[in-house]
């Protein structure tokens, strides 16, 4: 963050590729030297599918969530997978209810 604006993000991958593999000493390396910038981010209005697509295309595991240039959260691939699994479980339950005649309606 700089002046309350998101200017970069640091991941394990950044550290491994730009510090460890290049032989940079951690104690002498500044965050801004190895962070990813500019940052790919989403807004609260993005869908789960849109976020998963972005993460897959860019090989990210975390996406900052910005609203009016303010960081309001971070979403992880784990968050998205849980959401998808939950939705699938609800669909399976509804289909099972429909098949067995227990479906409301």
Short mmCIF file of C-alpha atoms in Angstrom, two decimals:
data_model
loop_
_atom_site.label_atom_id
_atom_site.label_comp_id
_atom_site.label_asym_id
_atom_site.label_seq_id
_atom_site.Cartn_x
_atom_site.Cartn_y
_atom_site.Cartn_z
CA UNK A 1 0.00 0.00 0.00
CA UNK A 2 1.15 3.52 -0.71
CA UNK A 3 -1.00 6.52 0.20
CA UNK A 4 -3.89 4.09 0.86
CA UNK A 5 -3.65 2.67 -2.69
CA UNK A 6 -2.78 -0.90 -3.55
CA UNK A 7 0.52 -0.85 -5.44
CA UNK A 8 1.61 -4.48 -5.23
CA UNK A 9 1.10 -7.92 -3.79
CA UNK A 10 3.72 -10.36 -2.52
CA UNK A 11 3.19 -14.09 -2.85
CA UNK A 12 5.22 -17.17 -1.99
CA UNK A 13 5.81 -17.55 -5.71
CA UNK A 14 7.27 -14.03 -5.92
CA UNK A 15 9.61 -14.80 -3.04
CA UNK A 16 10.66 -18.18 -4.43
CA UNK A 17 11.27 -16.99 -7.99
CA UNK A 18 12.70 -13.55 -7.39
CA UNK A 19 14.56 -14.08 -4.14
CA UNK A 20 15.45 -17.71 -3.51
CA UNK A 21 16.09 -18.85 -7.10
CA UNK A 22 18.03 -15.68 -7.94
CA UNK A 23 20.15 -15.97 -4.82
CA UNK A 24 18.96 -12.68 -3.32
CA UNK A 25 19.46 -12.52 0.43
CA UNK A 26 16.10 -12.09 2.19
CA UNK A 27 17.46 -9.66 4.76
CA UNK A 28 18.66 -7.30 2.05
CA UNK A 29 15.72 -7.58 -0.35
CA UNK A 30 12.96 -5.01 -0.15
CA UNK A 31 9.35 -6.03 -0.74
CA UNK A 32 8.91 -3.57 -3.62
CA UNK A 33 11.80 -5.28 -5.44
CA UNK A 34 10.02 -8.64 -5.67
CA UNK A 35 6.28 -7.91 -5.38
CA UNK A 36 3.92 -8.29 -8.31
CA UNK A 37 2.88 -4.93 -9.66
CA UNK A 38 0.52 -3.80 -11.07
CA UNK A 39 -1.96 -5.92 -9.16
CA UNK A 40 -4.77 -7.89 -10.78
CA UNK A 41 -7.83 -7.41 -8.59
CA UNK A 42 -11.59 -7.89 -8.54
CA UNK A 43 -14.55 -5.96 -7.18
CA UNK A 44 -17.32 -7.35 -4.97
CA UNK A 45 -19.50 -7.45 -8.11
CA UNK A 46 -17.35 -10.09 -9.85
CA UNK A 47 -18.79 -13.60 -9.95
CA UNK A 48 -17.16 -16.74 -8.60
CA UNK A 49 -16.71 -17.98 -12.17
CA UNK A 50 -15.04 -14.73 -13.24
CA UNK A 51 -12.65 -14.89 -10.29
CA UNK A 52 -11.80 -18.53 -10.97
CA UNK A 53 -11.13 -17.73 -14.62
CA UNK A 54 -8.80 -14.86 -13.70
CA UNK A 55 -6.95 -16.97 -11.15
CA UNK A 56 -6.55 -19.84 -13.61
CA UNK A 57 -5.36 -17.64 -16.46
CA UNK A 58 -2.83 -15.76 -14.32
CA UNK A 59 -1.85 -18.68 -12.04
CA UNK A 60 -2.81 -16.73 -8.89
CA UNK A 61 -4.06 -18.25 -5.66
CA UNK A 62 -5.22 -14.95 -4.14
CA UNK A 63 -7.01 -11.90 -5.52
CA UNK A 64 -7.44 -8.61 -3.69
CA UNK A 65 -11.00 -7.29 -3.65
CA UNK A 66 -11.19 -3.53 -4.20
CA UNK A 67 -14.15 -1.20 -3.91
CA UNK A 68 -13.56 2.41 -4.98
CA UNK A 69 -9.77 1.82 -4.83
CA UNK A 70 -10.06 0.59 -1.22
CA UNK A 71 -8.99 -2.95 -0.34
CA UNK A 72 -12.02 -4.59 1.26
CA UNK A 73 -10.77 -8.17 1.26
CA UNK A 74 -8.76 -10.94 -0.33
CA UNK A 75 -10.32 -13.99 -1.94
CA UNK A 76 -8.45 -17.27 -2.26
CA UNK A 77 -8.83 -20.16 -4.64
CA UNK A 78 -9.87 -22.19 -1.57
CA UNK A 79 -12.75 -19.78 -0.91
CA UNK A 80 -13.93 -20.20 -4.50
CA UNK A 81 -13.62 -23.99 -4.49
CA UNK A 82 -15.66 -24.19 -1.26
CA UNK A 83 -18.36 -22.06 -2.85
CA UNK A 84 -18.52 -24.22 -5.98
CA UNK A 85 -18.61 -27.45 -3.95
CA UNK A 86 -21.39 -26.08 -1.76
CA UNK A 87 -23.43 -25.13 -4.83
CA UNK A 88 -22.92 -28.57 -6.35
CA UNK A 89 -23.96 -30.26 -3.11
CA UNK A 90 -27.19 -28.23 -3.06
CA UNK A 91 -27.89 -29.14 -6.70
CA UNK A 92 -27.30 -32.85 -6.00
CA UNK A 93 -29.59 -32.71 -2.97
CA UNK A 94 -32.34 -31.02 -4.99
CA UNK A 95 -32.00 -33.54 -7.82
CA UNK A 96 -32.13 -36.45 -5.40
CA UNK A 97 -35.27 -35.00 -3.85
CA UNK A 98 -36.82 -34.58 -7.29
CA UNK A 99 -35.97 -38.15 -8.30
CA UNK A 100 -37.34 -39.66 -5.08
CA UNK A 101 -40.48 -37.55 -5.16
CA UNK A 102 -39.57 -35.52 -2.12
CA UNK A 103 -39.00 -32.41 -4.25
CA UNK A 104 -41.23 -29.54 -3.04
CA UNK A 105 -43.61 -28.12 -5.56
#
